[in-house]
Short mmCIF file of C-alpha atoms and ligand atoms in Angstrom, two decimals:
data_model
loop_
_atom_site.label_atom_id
_atom_site.label_comp_id
_atom_site.label_asym_id
_atom_site.label_seq_id
_atom_site.Cartn_x
_atom_site.Cartn_y
_atom_site.Cartn_z
CA MET A 28 10.22 -10.92 13.10
CA TYR A 29 8.60 -9.27 10.08
CA ARG A 30 4.95 -8.29 10.12
CA ASN A 31 2.69 -9.45 7.34
CA PRO A 32 0.45 -7.40 5.06
CA LYS A 33 -3.24 -7.81 5.84
CA LEU A 34 -6.64 -6.62 4.71
CA ILE A 35 -8.50 -4.05 6.81
CA SER A 36 -12.29 -4.15 6.50
CA LEU A 37 -14.09 -0.88 7.26
CA ASN A 38 -17.74 -0.56 8.16
CA LYS A 39 -20.04 0.68 5.42
CA ILE A 40 -22.28 3.30 7.02
CA GLY A 41 -25.51 3.90 5.11
CA ASN A 42 -27.76 1.83 2.91
CA ASN A 43 -28.60 1.20 -0.72
CA SER A 44 -30.98 4.16 -0.99
CA ILE A 45 -28.62 6.89 0.27
CA GLY A 46 -25.26 5.29 -0.44
CA PHE A 47 -22.39 4.47 1.88
CA LEU A 48 -19.59 6.10 3.84
CA SER A 49 -16.46 4.62 5.36
CA VAL A 50 -14.08 6.34 7.75
CA VAL A 51 -10.55 5.96 9.11
CA GLU A 52 -8.93 7.57 12.12
CA ASN A 53 -5.35 7.65 13.40
CA ASN A 54 -4.39 4.66 15.52
CA LYS A 55 -7.84 3.11 15.08
CA GLU A 56 -8.64 1.64 11.67
CA ILE A 57 -5.21 2.90 10.57
CA PRO A 58 -2.65 1.25 12.90
CA PHE A 59 -0.35 4.31 13.04
CA GLU A 60 -0.50 8.11 12.91
CA ILE A 61 -1.18 9.33 9.37
CA LYS A 62 1.49 11.79 8.20
CA ARG A 63 0.67 11.89 4.49
CA VAL A 64 -2.13 11.02 2.08
CA TYR A 65 -1.59 10.61 -1.66
CA TRP A 66 -3.60 9.18 -4.51
CA THR A 67 -2.89 7.69 -7.91
CA PHE A 68 -5.20 7.92 -10.92
CA GLU A 69 -5.36 7.74 -14.74
CA VAL A 70 -2.99 4.78 -14.73
CA PRO A 71 -3.13 2.94 -18.09
CA GLU A 72 -4.66 -0.57 -17.93
CA ASN A 73 -2.32 -3.25 -16.55
CA THR A 74 0.48 -0.80 -15.81
CA LYS A 75 2.83 -2.05 -13.14
CA ARG A 76 3.77 0.47 -10.47
CA GLY A 77 5.31 0.20 -7.04
CA MET A 78 8.42 -1.92 -7.60
CA HIS A 79 9.94 -0.76 -4.35
CA ALA A 80 10.04 -1.41 -0.62
CA HIS A 81 10.20 1.03 2.25
CA LYS A 82 12.75 0.87 5.03
CA GLU A 83 10.40 2.31 7.69
CA LEU A 84 7.19 3.58 6.09
CA GLU A 85 3.95 1.71 6.74
CA GLN A 86 0.79 2.40 4.78
CA VAL A 87 -2.83 1.46 4.26
CA ILE A 88 -4.07 1.53 0.67
CA PHE A 89 -7.64 1.57 -0.67
CA ALA A 90 -8.97 1.16 -4.20
CA LEU A 91 -11.63 3.89 -4.15
CA ARG A 92 -12.58 2.84 -7.68
CA GLY A 93 -11.57 0.01 -9.98
CA THR A 94 -9.37 -2.97 -9.26
CA ILE A 95 -5.83 -2.91 -7.91
CA ARG A 96 -3.74 -6.07 -7.52
CA PHE A 97 -0.72 -6.37 -5.25
CA LYS A 98 2.15 -8.82 -5.24
CA ILE A 99 4.05 -8.41 -2.00
CA GLU A 100 7.22 -10.11 -0.80
CA ASN A 101 8.83 -9.80 2.60
CA LEU A 102 12.34 -10.55 3.81
CA ASN A 103 11.28 -14.04 4.93
CA ASN A 104 10.74 -14.91 1.24
CA GLU A 105 6.99 -15.05 1.85
CA THR A 106 4.80 -13.77 -0.97
CA PHE A 107 1.26 -12.43 -0.73
CA ASP A 108 -1.32 -11.67 -3.43
CA PHE A 109 -4.15 -9.26 -2.72
CA THR A 110 -6.86 -7.74 -4.91
CA LEU A 111 -8.64 -4.58 -3.85
CA ASN A 112 -11.96 -3.80 -5.58
CA GLN A 113 -14.25 -2.52 -2.81
CA PRO A 114 -13.78 1.01 -1.41
CA ASN A 115 -14.24 -0.15 2.18
CA ILE A 116 -11.51 -2.81 2.08
CA GLY A 117 -7.95 -1.62 2.59
CA LEU A 118 -4.54 -3.26 2.54
CA TYR A 119 -2.05 -2.66 5.33
CA ILE A 120 1.52 -2.94 4.07
CA PRO A 121 4.17 -2.98 6.81
CA ASN A 122 7.68 -1.70 6.25
CA LYS A 123 10.30 -3.88 4.55
CA CYS A 124 7.89 -5.32 1.97
CA TRP A 125 8.53 -5.28 -1.77
CA ARG A 126 5.36 -4.46 -3.71
CA ASP A 127 4.38 -4.68 -7.36
CA ILE A 128 1.03 -2.99 -8.02
CA TYR A 129 -1.21 -3.55 -11.08
CA PHE A 130 -4.06 -1.17 -11.91
CA SER A 131 -7.25 -1.35 -13.92
CA ASN A 132 -7.48 1.84 -16.00
CA ASP A 133 -10.38 3.26 -13.96
CA ALA A 134 -8.62 2.63 -10.65
CA ILE A 135 -8.12 5.31 -8.03
CA LEU A 136 -5.66 4.35 -5.29
CA VAL A 137 -5.52 6.30 -2.06
CA SER A 138 -2.73 5.70 0.43
CA PHE A 139 -2.48 6.70 4.07
CA ALA A 140 1.19 6.75 5.01
CA SER A 141 3.05 6.86 8.31
CA MET A 142 5.79 9.21 7.07
CA SER A 143 6.40 12.26 4.94
CA TYR A 144 7.81 11.67 1.47
CA ILE A 145 11.48 10.80 1.94
CA GLU A 146 13.14 9.28 -1.11
CA ASP A 147 15.87 7.82 1.09
CA ASP A 148 13.23 5.58 2.73
CA TYR A 149 12.70 3.82 -0.63
CA ILE A 150 14.57 0.70 -1.74
CA ARG A 151 14.06 0.65 -5.51
CA ASP A 152 16.50 -2.15 -6.37
CA TYR A 153 14.98 -5.61 -5.86
CA ASN A 154 18.31 -7.35 -5.43
CA GLN A 155 19.42 -4.79 -2.91
CA PHE A 156 16.15 -5.33 -1.02
CA LYS A 157 16.61 -9.10 -0.98
CA SER A 158 20.21 -8.78 0.13
CA ASN A 159 18.97 -6.91 3.20
CA ASN A 160 22.06 -4.76 2.76
CA TRP A 161 20.57 -1.30 2.70
CA LYS A 162 20.52 0.02 6.25
P1 LIG B 29 6.27 6.22 -6.29
O1 LIG B 29 6.06 6.15 -4.81
O2 LIG B 29 7.46 5.50 -6.85
O3 LIG B 29 4.94 5.70 -7.02
P2 LIG B 29 4.35 4.24 -7.27
O4 LIG B 29 4.73 3.39 -6.08
O5 LIG B 29 2.88 4.46 -7.40
O6 LIG B 29 4.93 3.68 -8.53
O7 LIG B 29 6.30 7.75 -6.70
C1 LIG B 29 6.27 8.13 -8.06
C2 LIG B 29 6.93 9.49 -8.17
O8 LIG B 29 6.21 10.46 -7.41
C3 LIG B 29 8.37 9.51 -7.67
O9 LIG B 29 9.14 10.30 -8.55
C4 LIG B 29 8.28 10.19 -6.33
C5 LIG B 29 7.06 11.09 -6.45
N1 LIG B 29 6.33 11.23 -5.17
C6 LIG B 29 6.37 12.43 -4.48
O10 LIG B 29 7.00 13.41 -4.91
N2 LIG B 29 5.70 12.54 -3.30
C7 LIG B 29 4.99 11.49 -2.78
O11 LIG B 29 4.38 11.63 -1.68
C8 LIG B 29 4.95 10.26 -3.50
C9 LIG B 29 4.17 9.07 -3.00
C10 LIG B 29 5.64 10.17 -4.68
#
């Protein structure tokens, strides 16, 4: 019924002498049409961000630099732990997933999102999320 978060591994194009490039396109590596891109940076070490779920938004997140840890919980009470620390490995987070996100202080997070920024798509109260009483 609910989809699970999963890692997305991109090709690294290049080699050690010239460096590498990775690429995403709509409905290919990213399993939806990208409507928005945002990034997060200069987050103090071990700060916890996220602490919300989305009603409809899906996203794919990359750690372009540093280490970013995710604790994700879905409405089936399943929990998932992921660590991103390679710029070619992304994390797909479906809708209806609570996420807590922990940053190293050098981390740069980039997110490709399926929707514009709509605050009403956020569920910021954990108990409300778990109650599934927010439609
Ligand atoms: P939020 O998504 O809660 O960040 P995080 O999950 O990293 O903790 O957003 C933080 C603030 O930024 C919040 O006040 C909403 C605002 N914001 C925008 O205005 N536009 C956006 O596209 C995003 C992602 C956030």
